[in-house]
Coordinates of C-alpha atoms in Angstrom, one line a residue:
X23 CA 0.0 0.0 0.0
X24 CA 1.4 3.5 -0.9
X25 CA 2.0 6.4 1.5
X26 CA -0.7 8.5 -0.3
X27 CA -3.2 5.8 0.3
X28 CA -2.3 5.5 4.0
X29 CA -2.5 9.2 4.4
X30 CA -5.9 9.4 2.7
X31 CA -7.2 6.6 4.9
X32 CA -6.0 8.5 8.0
X33 CA -7.8 11.6 6.9
X34 CA -11.0 9.6 6.2
X35 CA -10.6 9.3 2.4
X36 CA -10.1 6.2 0.1
X37 CA -8.1 6.3 -3.1
X38 CA -9.1 4.6 -6.4
X39 CA -6.3 2.1 -6.2
X40 CA -7.4 0.8 -2.9
X41 CA -10.9 0.1 -4.2
X42 CA -9.5 -1.9 -7.0
X43 CA -7.3 -4.0 -4.8
X44 CA -10.2 -4.9 -2.4
X45 CA -12.4 -5.8 -5.4
X46 CA -9.7 -8.1 -6.8
X47 CA -9.3 -9.8 -3.4
X48 CA -13.0 -10.5 -3.2
X49 CA -13.0 -12.0 -6.7
X50 CA -10.2 -14.5 -6.0
X51 CA -12.0 -16.3 -3.2
X52 CA -14.9 -17.9 -5.3
X53 CA -12.4 -19.0 -7.9
X54 CA -10.4 -20.9 -5.4
X55 CA -13.5 -22.6 -4.1
X56 CA -14.4 -23.7 -7.7
X57 CA -11.0 -25.2 -8.2
X58 CA -11.1 -27.1 -5.0
X59 CA -14.6 -28.4 -5.8
X60 CA -13.4 -29.5 -9.3
X61 CA -10.4 -31.2 -7.7
X62 CA -12.6 -33.0 -5.2
X63 CA -15.0 -34.1 -7.9
X64 CA -12.2 -35.4 -10.0
X65 CA -10.7 -37.2 -7.0
X66 CA -14.1 -38.9 -6.2
X67 CA -14.4 -39.9 -9.9
X68 CA -11.0 -41.4 -9.8
X69 CA -11.7 -43.2 -6.6
X70 CA -14.9 -44.7 -8.0
X71 CA -13.1 -45.7 -11.2
X72 CA -10.4 -47.5 -9.3
X73 CA -12.7 -50.2 -8.1
X74 CA -14.7 -52.8 -10.1
X75 CA -16.8 -55.9 -9.2
X76 CA -16.8 -59.3 -10.9
X77 CA -20.0 -61.3 -10.5
X78 CA -20.2 -65.1 -10.0
X79 CA -20.8 -65.8 -13.7
X80 CA -18.3 -63.3 -15.1
X81 CA -14.6 -63.0 -15.8
X82 CA -12.7 -59.9 -16.5
X83 CA -9.7 -58.8 -18.5
X84 CA -7.5 -56.2 -16.9
X85 CA -5.6 -54.2 -19.5
X86 CA -2.5 -52.4 -18.2
X87 CA -1.0 -50.1 -20.9
X88 CA -2.2 -52.5 -23.6
X89 CA -1.2 -55.7 -21.9
X90 CA -4.2 -58.0 -21.0
X91 CA -4.5 -60.2 -17.9
X92 CA -7.4 -62.4 -17.0
X93 CA -9.1 -61.9 -13.6
X94 CA -11.3 -64.9 -12.8
X95 CA -11.9 -64.5 -9.0
X96 CA -15.4 -63.0 -8.3
X97 CA -15.7 -60.1 -5.9
X98 CA -14.4 -56.5 -5.5
X99 CA -11.1 -55.6 -7.2
X100 CA -9.1 -52.4 -7.7
X101 CA -7.2 -50.9 -10.7
X102 CA -5.2 -47.8 -11.4
X103 CA -7.4 -45.1 -13.0
X104 CA -6.4 -43.9 -16.4
X105 CA -3.7 -46.6 -16.6
X106 CA -5.7 -49.8 -16.3
X107 CA -8.9 -50.7 -18.1
X108 CA -11.4 -53.5 -17.4
X109 CA -13.5 -55.5 -19.8
X110 CA -15.9 -58.1 -18.5
X111 CA -17.0 -61.4 -20.2
X112 CA -20.2 -63.4 -19.4
X113 CA -19.1 -67.0 -18.9
X114 CA -22.6 -68.5 -18.7
X115 CA -23.9 -70.9 -21.4
X116 CA -25.2 -68.9 -24.4
X117 CA -26.7 -69.9 -27.7
X118 CA -26.9 -68.9 -31.3
X119 CA -29.2 -70.2 -34.1
X120 CA -28.4 -71.5 -37.5
X121 CA -31.1 -71.8 -40.1
X122 CA -33.8 -69.6 -38.5
X123 CA -34.3 -66.3 -36.7
X124 CA -35.6 -66.5 -33.1
X125 CA -37.0 -62.9 -33.2
X126 CA -39.1 -63.4 -36.3
X127 CA -39.4 -67.2 -36.0
X128 CA -38.7 -67.5 -39.8
X129 CA -36.4 -69.8 -41.6
X130 CA -33.2 -68.6 -43.3
X131 CA -32.8 -70.7 -46.4
X132 CA -29.3 -69.5 -47.0
X133 CA -28.3 -71.3 -43.8
X134 CA -30.8 -74.1 -43.5
X135 CA -31.0 -75.5 -47.1
X136 CA -28.6 -78.4 -47.5
X137 CA -28.1 -81.5 -49.8
X138 CA -27.8 -85.0 -48.5
X139 CA -25.7 -87.9 -49.8
X140 CA -28.5 -89.3 -51.9
X141 CA -28.9 -85.8 -53.6
X142 CA -32.0 -84.7 -51.8
X143 CA -32.6 -81.2 -50.6
X144 CA -33.6 -80.6 -47.0
X145 CA -34.1 -77.8 -44.5
X146 CA -32.3 -78.3 -41.2
X147 CA -32.3 -75.9 -38.3
X148 CA -29.6 -76.0 -35.5
X149 CA -29.1 -74.5 -32.1
X150 CA -25.5 -74.0 -30.9
X151 CA -24.7 -73.7 -27.2
X152 CA -21.4 -72.2 -26.3
X153 CA -19.5 -70.4 -23.5
X154 CA -16.4 -68.3 -23.2
X155 CA -13.6 -70.4 -21.8
X156 CA -10.7 -67.9 -22.1
X157 CA -11.7 -64.2 -21.8
X158 CA -8.3 -62.9 -23.0
X159 CA -8.3 -65.0 -26.2
X160 CA -12.0 -64.3 -26.8
X161 CA -11.2 -60.5 -26.9
X162 CA -7.8 -60.4 -28.5
X163 CA -7.4 -63.6 -30.5
X164 CA -10.0 -62.6 -33.1
X165 CA -12.1 -59.7 -34.1
X166 CA -15.4 -61.5 -33.9
X167 CA -15.2 -64.9 -32.2
X168 CA -19.0 -65.5 -32.5
X169 CA -18.9 -65.1 -36.3
X170 CA -16.0 -67.5 -36.5
X171 CA -17.9 -70.1 -34.3
X172 CA -21.0 -69.7 -36.6
X173 CA -18.9 -70.2 -39.8
X174 CA -17.2 -73.2 -38.4
X175 CA -20.5 -74.7 -37.3
X176 CA -22.1 -74.2 -40.7
X177 CA -19.1 -75.8 -42.5
X178 CA -19.2 -78.8 -40.2
X179 CA -23.0 -79.1 -40.5
X180 CA -22.9 -79.2 -44.2
X181 CA -20.0 -81.7 -44.3
X182 CA -21.8 -84.1 -42.0
X183 CA -25.3 -83.7 -43.5
X184 CA -23.8 -84.3 -47.0
X185 CA -22.6 -87.7 -45.8
X186 CA -26.0 -89.1 -44.6
X187 CA -29.1 -90.0 -46.6
X188 CA -32.2 -87.9 -46.3
X189 CA -34.1 -90.6 -44.3
X190 CA -31.4 -90.6 -41.5
X191 CA -31.6 -86.8 -41.3
X192 CA -35.3 -86.8 -41.0
X193 CA -35.9 -89.8 -38.7
X194 CA -33.5 -92.2 -37.1
X195 CA -30.0 -90.7 -37.6
X196 CA -30.4 -87.4 -35.7
X197 CA -28.5 -88.4 -32.6
X198 CA -25.6 -89.8 -34.6
X199 CA -25.5 -86.7 -36.9
X200 CA -25.4 -84.3 -33.9
X201 CA -22.6 -86.3 -32.3
X202 CA -20.5 -86.2 -35.5
X203 CA -21.0 -82.5 -35.9
X204 CA -20.1 -81.8 -32.3
X205 CA -16.8 -83.7 -32.6
X206 CA -15.9 -81.9 -35.8
X207 CA -16.6 -78.5 -34.4
X208 CA -14.6 -79.2 -31.2
X209 CA -11.6 -80.2 -33.3
X210 CA -11.9 -77.1 -35.4
X211 CA -12.2 -74.8 -32.4
X212 CA -9.2 -76.4 -30.9
X213 CA -7.2 -75.5 -34.0
X214 CA -8.3 -71.9 -34.1
X215 CA -8.1 -71.4 -30.2
X216 CA -10.4 -68.3 -30.0
X217 CA -11.4 -68.7 -26.4
X218 CA -14.8 -70.2 -27.0
X219 CA -15.9 -73.7 -25.9
X220 CA -18.8 -75.6 -27.6
X221 CA -21.2 -77.0 -25.1
X222 CA -23.8 -78.7 -27.4
X223 CA -25.4 -78.6 -30.8
X224 CA -28.9 -79.9 -31.5
X225 CA -31.1 -80.3 -34.5
X226 CA -34.2 -78.1 -33.9
X227 CA -36.1 -79.2 -37.0
X228 CA -35.6 -81.0 -40.3
X229 CA -38.1 -81.1 -43.1
X230 CA -38.2 -81.2 -46.9
X231 CA -38.0 -77.8 -48.7
X232 CA -41.4 -78.1 -50.6
X233 CA -44.9 -79.1 -49.7
X234 CA -45.0 -81.9 -52.4
X235 CA -41.8 -83.4 -51.1
X236 CA -43.0 -83.1 -47.6
X237 CA -46.1 -85.0 -48.4
X238 CA -44.1 -87.7 -50.1
X239 CA -41.9 -88.1 -47.0
X240 CA -44.9 -88.3 -44.8
X241 CA -46.3 -91.1 -46.9
X242 CA -42.9 -92.9 -46.6
X243 CA -42.9 -92.4 -42.9
X244 CA -46.4 -93.8 -42.6
X245 CA -45.4 -96.8 -44.6
X246 CA -42.4 -97.4 -42.3
X247 CA -44.7 -97.1 -39.3
X248 CA -47.0 -99.7 -40.9
X249 CA -44.1 -101.9 -41.5
X250 CA -42.9 -101.7 -37.9
X251 CA -46.5 -102.4 -36.7
X252 CA -46.7 -105.5 -39.0
X253 CA -43.3 -106.7 -37.7
X254 CA -44.4 -106.2 -34.1
X255 CA -47.6 -108.2 -34.7
X256 CA -45.7 -110.9 -36.4
X257 CA -43.2 -111.1 -33.6
X258 CA -46.1 -111.2 -31.1
X259 CA -47.7 -114.1 -33.0
X260 CA -44.4 -115.9 -33.2
X261 CA -43.8 -115.6 -29.5
X262 CA -47.3 -116.9 -28.8
X263 CA -47.0 -119.9 -31.2
X264 CA -43.4 -120.9 -30.4
X265 CA -44.1 -122.4 -26.9
X266 CA -47.0 -124.5 -28.2
X267 CA -45.0 -125.7 -31.2
X268 CA -42.0 -126.4 -29.0
X269 CA -44.2 -128.5 -26.7
X270 CA -45.6 -130.5 -29.6
X271 CA -42.2 -131.1 -30.9
X272 CA -41.0 -132.2 -27.5
X273 CA -44.0 -134.6 -27.3
X274 CA -43.2 -136.1 -30.7
X275 CA -39.6 -136.5 -29.8
X276 CA -40.5 -138.3 -26.5
X277 CA -42.9 -140.6 -28.3
X278 CA -40.3 -141.4 -30.9
X279 CA -37.8 -142.1 -28.1
X280 CA -40.3 -144.4 -26.4
X281 CA -41.0 -146.3 -29.6
X282 CA -37.3 -146.6 -30.2
X283 CA -36.8 -148.1 -26.8
X284 CA -39.7 -150.4 -27.2
X285 CA -38.6 -151.7 -30.6
X286 CA -35.0 -152.2 -29.3
X287 CA -36.3 -154.2 -26.4
X288 CA -38.6 -156.2 -28.6
X289 CA -35.8 -156.9 -31.1
X290 CA -33.5 -157.9 -28.2
X291 CA -36.2 -160.3 -26.9
X292 CA -36.6 -161.8 -30.4
X293 CA -32.9 -162.3 -30.7
X294 CA -32.7 -163.9 -27.3
X295 CA -35.7 -166.2 -28.2
X296 CA -34.1 -167.1 -31.6
X297 CA -30.8 -167.9 -29.9
X298 CA -32.6 -170.2 -27.4
X299 CA -34.6 -171.9 -30.2
X300 CA -31.4 -172.3 -32.2
X301 CA -29.7 -174.0 -29.2
X302 CA -32.7 -176.5 -29.1
X303 CA -32.5 -176.9 -32.8
X304 CA -28.9 -178.0 -32.6
X305 CA -29.8 -180.6 -30.0
X306 CA -32.9 -182.1 -31.9
X307 CA -33.2 -180.7 -35.4
X308 CA -36.1 -182.9 -36.6
X309 CA -38.3 -182.5 -33.5
X310 CA -37.6 -178.7 -33.3
X311 CA -38.3 -178.3 -37.1
X312 CA -41.7 -180.2 -36.7
X313 CA -42.6 -178.1 -33.6
X314 CA -41.8 -174.9 -35.4
X315 CA -44.0 -176.0 -38.3
X316 CA -46.9 -176.7 -36.1
X317 CA -46.6 -173.4 -34.2
X318 CA -46.4 -171.5 -37.5
X319 CA -49.5 -173.3 -38.8
X320 CA -51.3 -172.5 -35.6
X321 CA -50.6 -168.8 -36.0
X322 CA -51.4 -168.8 -39.7
X323 CA -54.5 -171.0 -39.7
X324 CA -56.0 -170.9 -36.2
X325 CA -59.7 -171.6 -37.2
X326 CA -59.4 -174.0 -40.1
X327 CA -59.3 -177.8 -40.3
X328 CA -57.0 -179.9 -42.5
X329 CA -58.5 -182.1 -45.2
X330 CA -56.4 -185.2 -46.1
X331 CA -57.5 -187.3 -49.1
X332 CA -56.4 -190.9 -49.3
X333 CA -54.4 -192.3 -52.2
X334 CA -57.3 -194.1 -53.9
X335 CA -59.4 -191.0 -53.8
X336 CA -62.3 -192.6 -51.9
X337 CA -61.6 -191.8 -48.3
X338 CA -61.5 -188.3 -46.9
X339 CA -60.3 -187.6 -43.4
X340 CA -60.7 -184.3 -41.6
X341 CA -58.2 -183.4 -38.9
X342 CA -59.1 -180.4 -36.9
X343 CA -56.1 -178.0 -36.2
X344 CA -56.7 -178.3 -32.4
X345 CA -55.5 -181.9 -32.7
X346 CA -52.0 -180.8 -33.3
X347 CA -52.0 -179.0 -30.0
X348 CA -53.8 -181.7 -28.0
X349 CA -57.0 -179.6 -27.5
X350 CA -60.6 -180.8 -27.8
X351 CA -62.6 -179.8 -30.9
X352 CA -66.2 -178.6 -31.0
X353 CA -67.6 -182.2 -31.3
X354 CA -65.8 -183.3 -28.2
X355 CA -63.4 -185.7 -30.0
X356 CA -59.8 -185.8 -29.0
X357 CA -57.5 -185.6 -32.0
X358 CA -53.9 -186.5 -31.4
X359 CA -51.2 -186.6 -33.9
X360 CA -50.9 -190.2 -35.2
X361 CA -54.5 -191.2 -34.1
X362 CA -57.0 -188.8 -35.8
X363 CA -60.8 -189.2 -35.9
X364 CA -61.9 -190.1 -39.4
X365 CA -65.1 -189.6 -41.4
X366 CA -65.0 -192.0 -44.4
X367 CA -67.5 -192.4 -47.3
X368 CA -67.4 -194.0 -50.7
X369 CA -67.8 -191.8 -53.7
X370 CA -70.2 -193.0 -56.3

């Protein structure tokens, strides 16, 4: 402050310079407050930007001056503001469609129309389930990992579908086709190593591309079902008839075995009887031969009598067959061999 100003103040006056200095002092105070407030605000912002939270189903990539590092532990973490950046990745199972649009529920023929091994066209829709297995590779190994996954899936799908006939794609071969596509996609993803893991791939729908072809396939499917029904009925009838037929066969076999045993025993008995008879024949050939003749005649002519005509032709003698066995005839006469009863008469 100058001497003139001090003198003027002592005499009760103020100079012009003094007024300007007081005004300048008053103007500096609000400016300092604004600067302090801005600094405090920036400090608060920096403090808030230095902390980040990772949820249970998330992983983060901490980028320090362009160098990425994976942070997988859930919870509260800290970083250096303006030096480190954080990008988060959802690690839950997610999905994408191939062949149709989930929003409009319409088919995309560019993706769904395919050709089978028997040169038939078919529309097939797929749903691909995936998850991020490595957040660093998912962000920095490729520009668009989902697009790569979709392209790989379409390539594998067309390769596998092209090796199967249309009937397998429509009906019985879906599980086998899905497994083959999944194995091929896993191998391709391992080669590219883009930080995405395939969880599953399923066939949502498969049908012929036109109405006429669809009706033809339905008719074929109906015929197949009829064939299966007929086969099931035939198998049922076979299962019902087999036990009965088996029982009959067992009965026939048992009867044959019984007849076999009976005939063997009978033949054995006849052989034994013949051997005994032959032994007797060796001892007395004439008597045994005569006895065998009588026994044979008794079996052959049981109810007849023998007529013997004499040499002169006049006398006829009847010997009943019972006389050879020593039995009595109907008339009560006893006829023994060598002393027969005779009825003689003279022919005119």
